[in-house]
Amino acid sequence: MQKDKEDRSQDACAHHHLAIRDTMELLSGKWKIRIIGSLSFGPKRFMELKGYIDGIAAKMLSKELQDLETNGLVNRTVLQTKPITVEYKLTPYGYSLQPVIDAISDWGMQHRNKMIAHLKKA
Amino acid sequence: MQKDKEDRSQDACAHHHLAIRDTMELLSGKWKIRIIGSLSFGPKRFMELKGYIDGIAAKMLSKELQDLETNGLVNRTVLQTKPITVEYKLTPYGYSLQPVIDAISDWGMQHRNKMIAHLKKA
DNA sequence: TTAACTGGTTTCCTTTAGTAAACCCATTAC
DNA sequence: GTAATGGGTTTACTAAAGGAAACCAGTTAA
């Protein structure tokens, strides 16, 4: 049984959808992508992250970091400093999201430039 | 006043954050990225979209499409067929999100393959 | 005239997301 | 002893997202 062109294209399309759905499930919510974006510049401590991600409450940050850890994207290490500090960093799997983060960031920059250009014209 | 290396890196980082925040604001919620993903294969009618995006309720689809239209990412056209049909398609601006959608989709496929490989081992 | 189809909207309800503020524990500094 | 710092958790609450089902309007086929 040979599939025709339309079948193949619909298959590709269906896989595409499933892949998008899967990714977005892991990255669901308002904060996860921003957290990963912050960590993509290197490890950060809890309070440091809270400072970077303006508007996030400690509770949310804590919960989202736990989610990300559960999904193997982020690693949590308690450092025996005094007072103790906790370092969060991306796992290699977390780093594999870099192309996604970059694409989002790039688009945001273009978007921003467009807005600025629009304002200058007016 | 010359900025040192650390300043510049923090600037880049800050811009990165803002860009990510801006993008994610436009694409907020559970469905927008999936809708754009569906439309990236070409224009679709309302019921057609609803069929593609499994689990979405008419109310949500309607609302999300309105949001996307307001933000200039999607175009809505009423076709004078009988019964009337409504066609949704990406604007050029909407299409400019293709790299984001593709990055997400690609990662999802890798993720899925990883899961499958994991299952086979066990 | 009754039903079906497209493209919704409305209502009611539940779940999840999100917030602020208080609290907790260990440590070290004053 | 009292405050400050780091890294949280708990409580109590509000706002927003989301879902199921009913409903509606125009058209057309049986």
mmCIF file of C-alpha atoms (C1' of nucleotides) in Angstrom:
data_model
loop_
_atom_site.group_PDB
_atom_site.id
_atom_site.type_symbol
_atom_site.label_atom_id
_atom_site.label_comp_id
_atom_site.label_asym_id
_atom_site.label_seq_id
_atom_site.Cartn_x
_atom_site.Cartn_y
_atom_site.Cartn_z
ATOM 1 C CA MET A 1 0.000 0.000 0.000
ATOM 2 C CA GLN A 2 1.723 3.131 -1.233
ATOM 3 C CA LYS A 3 0.891 6.468 0.274
ATOM 4 C CA ASP A 4 0.165 9.314 -2.079
ATOM 5 C CA LYS A 5 1.587 12.792 -1.805
ATOM 6 C CA GLU A 6 -1.260 14.185 0.196
ATOM 7 C CA ASP A 7 -1.034 11.411 2.762
ATOM 8 C CA ARG A 8 2.649 12.008 3.224
ATOM 9 C CA SER A 9 2.156 15.708 3.619
ATOM 10 C CA GLN A 10 -0.583 15.129 6.170
ATOM 11 C CA ASP A 11 1.666 12.724 8.036
ATOM 12 C CA ALA A 12 4.427 15.295 8.163
ATOM 13 C CA CYS A 13 1.911 17.839 9.328
ATOM 14 C CA ALA A 14 0.585 15.546 12.043
ATOM 15 C CA HIS A 15 4.088 14.793 13.332
ATOM 16 C CA HIS A 16 4.805 18.486 13.298
ATOM 17 C CA HIS A 17 1.739 19.101 15.481
ATOM 18 C CA LEU A 18 2.594 16.374 17.947
ATOM 19 C CA ALA A 19 6.138 17.652 18.245
ATOM 20 C CA ILE A 20 4.941 21.184 18.919
ATOM 21 C CA ARG A 21 2.430 19.955 21.471
ATOM 22 C CA ASP A 22 5.069 17.893 23.289
ATOM 23 C CA THR A 23 7.541 20.731 23.462
ATOM 24 C CA MET A 24 4.978 23.230 24.639
ATOM 25 C CA GLU A 25 3.829 20.868 27.361
ATOM 26 C CA LEU A 26 7.288 20.876 28.903
ATOM 27 C CA LEU A 27 7.596 24.631 28.523
ATOM 28 C CA SER A 28 4.052 25.497 29.568
ATOM 29 C CA GLY A 29 3.291 28.590 31.595
ATOM 30 C CA LYS A 30 4.422 32.138 31.654
ATOM 31 C CA TRP A 31 7.881 31.629 33.120
ATOM 32 C CA LYS A 32 9.685 28.476 32.000
ATOM 33 C CA ILE A 33 11.078 29.850 28.774
ATOM 34 C CA ARG A 34 12.248 32.975 30.534
ATOM 35 C CA ILE A 35 13.945 30.925 33.225
ATOM 36 C CA ILE A 36 15.714 28.809 30.644
ATOM 37 C CA GLY A 37 16.649 31.967 28.777
ATOM 38 C CA SER A 38 18.264 33.343 31.914
ATOM 39 C CA LEU A 39 20.106 30.138 32.648
ATOM 40 C CA SER A 40 21.374 29.917 29.084
ATOM 41 C CA PHE A 41 23.901 32.606 30.037
ATOM 42 C CA GLY A 42 25.268 30.386 32.776
ATOM 43 C CA PRO A 43 24.379 29.062 36.245
ATOM 44 C CA LYS A 44 22.515 31.338 38.612
ATOM 45 C CA ARG A 45 21.508 31.371 42.242
ATOM 46 C CA PHE A 46 17.881 31.579 43.352
ATOM 47 C CA MET A 47 17.878 35.257 44.278
ATOM 48 C CA GLU A 48 19.916 36.095 41.210
ATOM 49 C CA LEU A 49 17.303 34.471 38.983
ATOM 50 C CA LYS A 50 14.539 36.249 40.860
ATOM 51 C CA GLY A 51 16.300 39.533 40.133
ATOM 52 C CA TYR A 52 16.697 38.784 36.437
ATOM 53 C CA ILE A 53 13.150 37.704 35.823
ATOM 54 C CA ASP A 54 11.255 40.796 36.771
ATOM 55 C CA GLY A 55 7.844 40.236 38.255
ATOM 56 C CA ILE A 56 8.205 36.624 39.290
ATOM 57 C CA ALA A 57 7.285 35.723 42.874
ATOM 58 C CA ALA A 58 9.472 33.403 44.935
ATOM 59 C CA LYS A 59 6.710 30.822 45.011
ATOM 60 C CA MET A 60 6.409 30.673 41.237
ATOM 61 C CA LEU A 61 10.151 30.586 40.690
ATOM 62 C CA SER A 62 10.446 27.760 43.168
ATOM 63 C CA LYS A 63 7.631 25.790 41.588
ATOM 64 C CA GLU A 64 8.784 26.321 38.010
ATOM 65 C CA LEU A 65 12.348 25.329 38.865
ATOM 66 C CA GLN A 66 11.029 22.137 40.421
ATOM 67 C CA ASP A 67 9.040 21.396 37.266
ATOM 68 C CA LEU A 68 12.089 21.983 35.100
ATOM 69 C CA GLU A 69 14.212 19.781 37.348
ATOM 70 C CA THR A 70 11.632 16.996 37.218
ATOM 71 C CA ASN A 71 11.736 17.145 33.445
ATOM 72 C CA GLY A 72 15.516 16.942 33.408
ATOM 73 C CA LEU A 73 16.106 20.381 31.948
ATOM 74 C CA VAL A 74 17.608 22.042 34.999
ATOM 75 C CA ASN A 75 19.989 20.897 37.689
ATOM 76 C CA ARG A 76 19.904 22.055 41.306
ATOM 77 C CA THR A 77 23.050 22.003 43.418
ATOM 78 C CA VAL A 78 23.400 23.114 47.015
ATOM 79 C CA LEU A 79 26.808 24.683 47.539
ATOM 80 C CA GLN A 80 28.372 24.438 50.993
ATOM 81 C CA THR A 81 29.130 28.131 51.233
ATOM 82 C CA LYS A 82 28.173 30.221 54.243
ATOM 83 C CA PRO A 83 25.408 31.036 54.075
ATOM 84 C CA ILE A 84 24.562 28.154 51.785
ATOM 85 C CA THR A 85 23.793 29.056 48.203
ATOM 86 C CA VAL A 86 21.908 27.052 45.639
ATOM 87 C CA GLU A 87 23.009 26.966 42.052
ATOM 88 C CA TYR A 88 20.669 26.267 39.182
ATOM 89 C CA LYS A 89 22.025 25.383 35.785
ATOM 90 C CA LEU A 90 20.842 23.883 32.553
ATOM 91 C CA THR A 91 21.512 20.212 31.992
ATOM 92 C CA PRO A 92 22.859 19.242 28.561
ATOM 93 C CA TYR A 93 19.263 18.431 27.700
ATOM 94 C CA GLY A 94 18.258 21.901 28.816
ATOM 95 C CA TYR A 95 20.991 23.375 26.650
ATOM 96 C CA SER A 96 19.577 21.506 23.673
ATOM 97 C CA LEU A 97 16.706 24.002 23.832
ATOM 98 C CA GLN A 98 19.114 26.784 22.903
ATOM 99 C CA PRO A 99 17.922 26.945 19.268
ATOM 100 C CA VAL A 100 14.356 27.407 20.505
ATOM 101 C CA ILE A 101 15.352 30.127 22.950
ATOM 102 C CA ASP A 102 17.462 31.857 20.328
ATOM 103 C CA ALA A 103 14.705 31.776 17.737
ATOM 104 C CA ILE A 104 12.307 33.321 20.231
ATOM 105 C CA SER A 105 14.816 35.932 21.284
ATOM 106 C CA ASP A 106 15.721 36.819 17.701
ATOM 107 C CA TRP A 107 12.107 37.259 16.742
ATOM 108 C CA GLY A 108 11.524 39.440 19.789
ATOM 109 C CA MET A 109 14.392 41.718 18.763
ATOM 110 C CA GLN A 110 13.021 42.072 15.243
ATOM 111 C CA HIS A 111 9.590 42.750 16.675
ATOM 112 C CA ARG A 112 11.012 45.436 18.944
ATOM 113 C CA ASN A 113 12.917 47.090 16.100
ATOM 114 C CA LYS A 114 9.771 47.103 14.024
ATOM 115 C CA MET A 115 7.858 48.811 16.808
ATOM 116 C CA ILE A 116 10.582 51.432 17.189
ATOM 117 C CA ALA A 117 10.663 52.102 13.462
ATOM 118 C CA HIS A 118 6.900 52.412 13.534
ATOM 119 C CA LEU A 119 7.041 54.992 16.321
ATOM 120 C CA LYS A 120 9.690 57.059 14.542
ATOM 121 C CA LYS A 121 7.556 57.310 11.409
ATOM 122 C CA ALA A 122 4.568 58.627 13.369
ATOM 123 C CA MET B 1 32.462 56.602 29.390
ATOM 124 C CA GLN B 2 33.483 53.206 28.041
ATOM 125 C CA LYS B 3 31.590 50.123 29.055
ATOM 126 C CA ASP B 4 33.622 47.158 30.179
ATOM 127 C CA LYS B 5 33.146 43.581 29.048
ATOM 128 C CA GLU B 6 30.829 42.629 31.875
ATOM 129 C CA ASP B 7 28.540 45.578 31.233
ATOM 130 C CA ARG B 8 28.208 44.667 27.609
ATOM 131 C CA SER B 9 27.492 41.040 28.408
ATOM 132 C CA GLN B 10 24.834 42.095 30.900
ATOM 133 C CA ASP B 11 23.330 44.433 28.331
ATOM 134 C CA ALA B 12 23.147 41.634 25.795
ATOM 135 C CA CYS B 13 21.598 39.446 28.425
ATOM 136 C CA ALA B 14 19.031 42.080 29.372
ATOM 137 C CA HIS B 15 18.043 42.624 25.749
ATOM 138 C CA HIS B 16 17.766 38.891 25.336
ATOM 139 C CA HIS B 17 15.375 38.758 28.273
ATOM 140 C CA LEU B 18 13.212 41.583 27.019
ATOM 141 C CA ALA B 19 13.023 40.017 23.593
ATOM 142 C CA ILE B 20 11.968 36.674 25.034
ATOM 143 C CA ARG B 21 9.384 38.345 27.245
ATOM 144 C CA ASP B 22 7.932 40.304 24.323
ATOM 145 C CA THR B 23 7.659 37.262 22.096
ATOM 146 C CA MET B 24 6.096 35.126 24.773
ATOM 147 C CA GLU B 25 3.539 37.807 25.520
ATOM 148 C CA LEU B 26 2.215 37.620 21.981
ATOM 149 C CA LEU B 27 2.273 33.831 22.023
ATOM 150 C CA SER B 28 0.894 33.397 25.551
ATOM 151 C CA GLY B 29 -1.485 30.611 26.442
ATOM 152 C CA LYS B 30 -1.770 26.977 25.652
ATOM 153 C CA TRP B 31 -2.891 27.263 22.042
ATOM 154 C CA LYS B 32 -1.379 30.115 20.032
ATOM 155 C CA ILE B 33 1.793 28.372 19.001
ATOM 156 C CA ARG B 34 -0.171 25.308 17.969
ATOM 157 C CA ILE B 35 -2.567 27.416 15.930
ATOM 158 C CA ILE B 36 0.302 29.139 14.161
ATOM 159 C CA GLY B 37 1.931 25.765 13.631
ATOM 160 C CA SER B 38 -1.222 24.519 11.932
ATOM 161 C CA LEU B 39 -1.567 27.592 9.772
ATOM 162 C CA SER B 40 2.081 27.387 8.726
ATOM 163 C CA PHE B 41 1.041 24.580 6.382
ATOM 164 C CA GLY B 42 -1.420 26.892 4.647
ATOM 165 C CA PRO B 43 -4.789 28.571 5.189
ATOM 166 C CA LYS B 44 -7.456 26.685 7.086
ATOM 167 C CA ARG B 45 -11.140 27.078 7.884
ATOM 168 C CA PHE B 46 -12.468 27.274 11.411
ATOM 169 C CA MET B 47 -13.718 23.716 11.669
ATOM 170 C CA GLU B 48 -10.639 22.438 9.906
ATOM 171 C CA LEU B 49 -8.408 24.081 12.504
ATOM 172 C CA LYS B 50 -10.574 22.744 15.285
ATOM 173 C CA GLY B 51 -10.062 19.267 13.876
ATOM 174 C CA TYR B 52 -6.301 19.647 13.631
ATOM 175 C CA ILE B 53 -5.786 20.987 17.103
ATOM 176 C CA ASP B 54 -7.132 18.183 19.186
ATOM 177 C CA GLY B 55 -8.734 19.171 22.427
ATOM 178 C CA ILE B 56 -9.421 22.808 21.708
ATOM 179 C CA ALA B 57 -12.925 24.106 22.362
ATOM 180 C CA ALA B 58 -14.639 26.364 19.841
ATOM 181 C CA LYS B 59 -14.643 29.178 22.353
ATOM 182 C CA MET B 60 -10.904 29.055 22.851
ATOM 183 C CA LEU B 61 -10.155 28.744 19.161
ATOM 184 C CA SER B 62 -12.354 31.715 18.447
ATOM 185 C CA LYS B 63 -10.759 33.823 21.173
ATOM 186 C CA GLU B 64 -7.208 32.884 20.305
ATOM 187 C CA LEU B 65 -7.760 33.598 16.627
ATOM 188 C CA GLN B 66 -9.092 37.033 17.549
ATOM 189 C CA ASP B 67 -6.011 37.682 19.661
ATOM 190 C CA LEU B 68 -3.724 36.618 16.848
ATOM 191 C CA GLU B 69 -5.620 38.791 14.405
ATOM 192 C CA THR B 70 -5.400 41.797 16.725
ATOM 193 C CA ASN B 71 -1.658 41.314 16.896
ATOM 194 C CA GLY B 72 -1.363 41.173 13.125
ATOM 195 C CA LEU B 73 -0.208 37.576 12.936
ATOM 196 C CA VAL B 74 -3.310 36.072 11.374
ATOM 197 C CA ASN B 75 -5.743 37.187 8.746
ATOM 198 C CA ARG B 76 -9.455 36.346 8.701
ATOM 199 C CA THR B 77 -11.399 36.259 5.455
ATOM 200 C CA VAL B 78 -15.053 35.438 5.000
ATOM 201 C CA LEU B 79 -15.567 33.568 1.747
ATOM 202 C CA GLN B 80 -18.932 33.943 -0.006
ATOM 203 C CA THR B 81 -19.433 30.225 -0.431
ATOM 204 C CA LYS B 82 -22.642 28.477 0.546
ATOM 205 C CA PRO B 83 -22.671 27.948 3.401
ATOM 206 C CA ILE B 84 -20.178 30.703 4.088
ATOM 207 C CA THR B 85 -16.744 29.603 5.104
ATOM 208 C CA VAL B 86 -14.119 31.570 6.939
ATOM 209 C CA GLU B 87 -10.488 31.258 6.031
ATOM 210 C CA TYR B 88 -7.686 31.943 8.451
ATOM 211 C CA LYS B 89 -4.141 32.385 7.254
ATOM 212 C CA LEU B 90 -0.845 33.715 8.499
ATOM 213 C CA THR B 91 0.092 37.242 7.544
ATOM 214 C CA PRO B 92 3.663 37.792 6.373
ATOM 215 C CA TYR B 93 4.371 38.855 9.927
ATOM 216 C CA GLY B 94 2.885 35.598 11.146
ATOM 217 C CA TYR B 95 5.087 33.696 8.727
ATOM 218 C CA SER B 96 8.115 35.443 10.168
ATOM 219 C CA LEU B 97 7.552 33.230 13.221
ATOM 220 C CA GLN B 98 8.382 30.172 11.124
ATOM 221 C CA PRO B 99 11.910 29.817 12.582
ATOM 222 C CA VAL B 100 10.428 29.781 16.072
ATOM 223 C CA ILE B 101 7.811 27.201 15.141
ATOM 224 C CA ASP B 102 10.395 25.071 13.375
ATOM 225 C CA ALA B 103 12.813 25.182 16.283
ATOM 226 C CA ILE B 104 10.039 24.081 18.621
ATOM 227 C CA SER B 105 8.908 21.355 16.278
ATOM 228 C CA ASP B 106 12.455 20.081 15.702
ATOM 229 C CA TRP B 107 13.130 19.894 19.402
ATOM 230 C CA GLY B 108 9.874 18.050 19.962
ATOM 231 C CA MET B 109 10.857 15.429 17.384
ATOM 232 C CA GLN B 110 14.251 14.897 19.013
ATOM 233 C CA HIS B 111 12.552 14.668 22.366
ATOM 234 C CA ARG B 112 10.147 12.071 21.057
ATOM 235 C CA ASN B 113 12.933 10.008 19.503
ATOM 236 C CA LYS B 114 14.806 10.124 22.766
ATOM 237 C CA MET B 115 11.754 8.854 24.638
ATOM 238 C CA ILE B 116 11.294 6.038 22.139
ATOM 239 C CA ALA B 117 14.951 5.030 22.357
ATOM 240 C CA HIS B 118 14.621 5.074 26.119
ATOM 241 C CA LEU B 119 11.614 2.763 26.014
ATOM 242 C CA LYS B 120 13.345 0.309 23.702
ATOM 243 C CA LYS B 121 16.285 -0.017 26.064
ATOM 244 C CA ALA B 122 14.048 -0.853 29.027
ATOM 245 C "C1'" DT C 1 -40.605 21.457 8.009
ATOM 246 C "C1'" DT C 2 -37.117 19.397 9.729
ATOM 247 C "C1'" DA C 3 -32.459 18.524 9.769
ATOM 248 C "C1'" DA C 4 -27.625 19.493 8.907
ATOM 249 C "C1'" DC C 5 -23.519 22.432 8.162
ATOM 250 C "C1'" DT C 6 -20.460 26.452 9.116
ATOM 251 C "C1'" DG C 7 -18.913 29.572 12.334
ATOM 252 C "C1'" DG C 8 -19.401 31.121 15.882
ATOM 253 C "C1'" DT C 9 -21.293 33.277 21.063
ATOM 254 C "C1'" DT C 10 -23.094 32.632 25.747
ATOM 255 C "C1'" DT C 11 -23.403 30.679 30.099
ATOM 256 C "C1'" DC C 12 -21.814 28.354 33.859
ATOM 257 C "C1'" DC C 13 -18.455 26.146 36.019
ATOM 258 C "C1'" DT C 14 -13.654 24.221 37.358
ATOM 259 C "C1'" DT C 15 -8.856 24.485 37.318
ATOM 260 C "C1'" DT C 16 -4.643 26.665 37.164
ATOM 261 C "C1'" DA C 17 -1.821 30.632 37.511
ATOM 262 C "C1'" DG C 18 -0.376 34.130 40.036
ATOM 263 C "C1'" DT C 19 0.203 37.592 44.025
ATOM 264 C "C1'" DA C 20 1.541 39.521 48.580
ATOM 265 C "C1'" DA C 21 2.785 38.799 52.949
ATOM 266 C "C1'" DA C 22 4.062 36.090 56.684
ATOM 267 C "C1'" DC C 23 6.838 32.639 58.246
ATOM 268 C "C1'" DC C 24 10.936 29.205 58.781
ATOM 269 C "C1'" DC C 25 15.759 27.671 59.371
ATOM 270 C "C1'" DA C 26 20.710 28.100 59.580
ATOM 271 C "C1'" DT C 27 24.525 31.159 59.861
ATOM 272 C "C1'" DT C 28 27.223 35.080 60.597
ATOM 273 C "C1'" DA C 29 27.701 39.957 61.811
ATOM 274 C "C1'" DC C 30 26.751 43.788 65.062
ATOM 275 C "C1'" DG D 1 19.838 39.253 71.519
ATOM 276 C "C1'" DT D 2 18.763 41.119 67.289
ATOM 277 C "C1'" DA D 3 19.137 41.847 62.563
ATOM 278 C "C1'" DA D 4 20.526 40.463 57.960
ATOM 279 C "C1'" DT D 5 21.189 37.114 54.200
ATOM 280 C "C1'" DG D 6 19.997 33.029 51.294
ATOM 281 C "C1'" DG D 7 16.634 29.993 49.941
ATOM 282 C "C1'" DG D 8 12.938 28.782 50.385
ATOM 283 C "C1'" DT D 9 7.500 27.225 52.137
ATOM 284 C "C1'" DT D 10 2.815 28.345 53.683
ATOM 285 C "C1'" DT D 11 -1.333 30.677 53.702
ATOM 286 C "C1'" DA D 12 -4.970 33.046 51.866
ATOM 287 C "C1'" DC D 13 -6.581 35.153 48.344
ATOM 288 C "C1'" DT D 14 -7.743 37.005 43.299
ATOM 289 C "C1'" DA D 15 -7.485 36.765 38.387
ATOM 290 C "C1'" DA D 16 -7.162 34.441 34.277
ATOM 291 C "C1'" DA D 17 -7.450 30.372 31.494
ATOM 292 C "C1'" DG D 18 -9.917 26.766 30.005
ATOM 293 C "C1'" DG D 19 -13.795 23.335 29.276
ATOM 294 C "C1'" DA D 20 -18.698 21.366 28.262
ATOM 295 C "C1'" DA D 21 -22.847 22.184 26.636
ATOM 296 C "C1'" DA D 22 -26.429 24.986 25.010
ATOM 297 C "C1'" DC D 23 -27.686 28.188 21.908
ATOM 298 C "C1'" DC D 24 -28.005 31.129 17.571
ATOM 299 C "C1'" DA D 25 -28.144 32.648 12.613
ATOM 300 C "C1'" DG D 26 -28.064 31.912 7.741
ATOM 301 C "C1'" DT D 27 -28.399 28.503 4.061
ATOM 302 C "C1'" DT D 28 -29.569 24.536 1.767
ATOM 303 C "C1'" DA D 29 -30.811 19.727 0.932
ATOM 304 C "C1'" DA D 30 -34.291 15.970 1.898
#
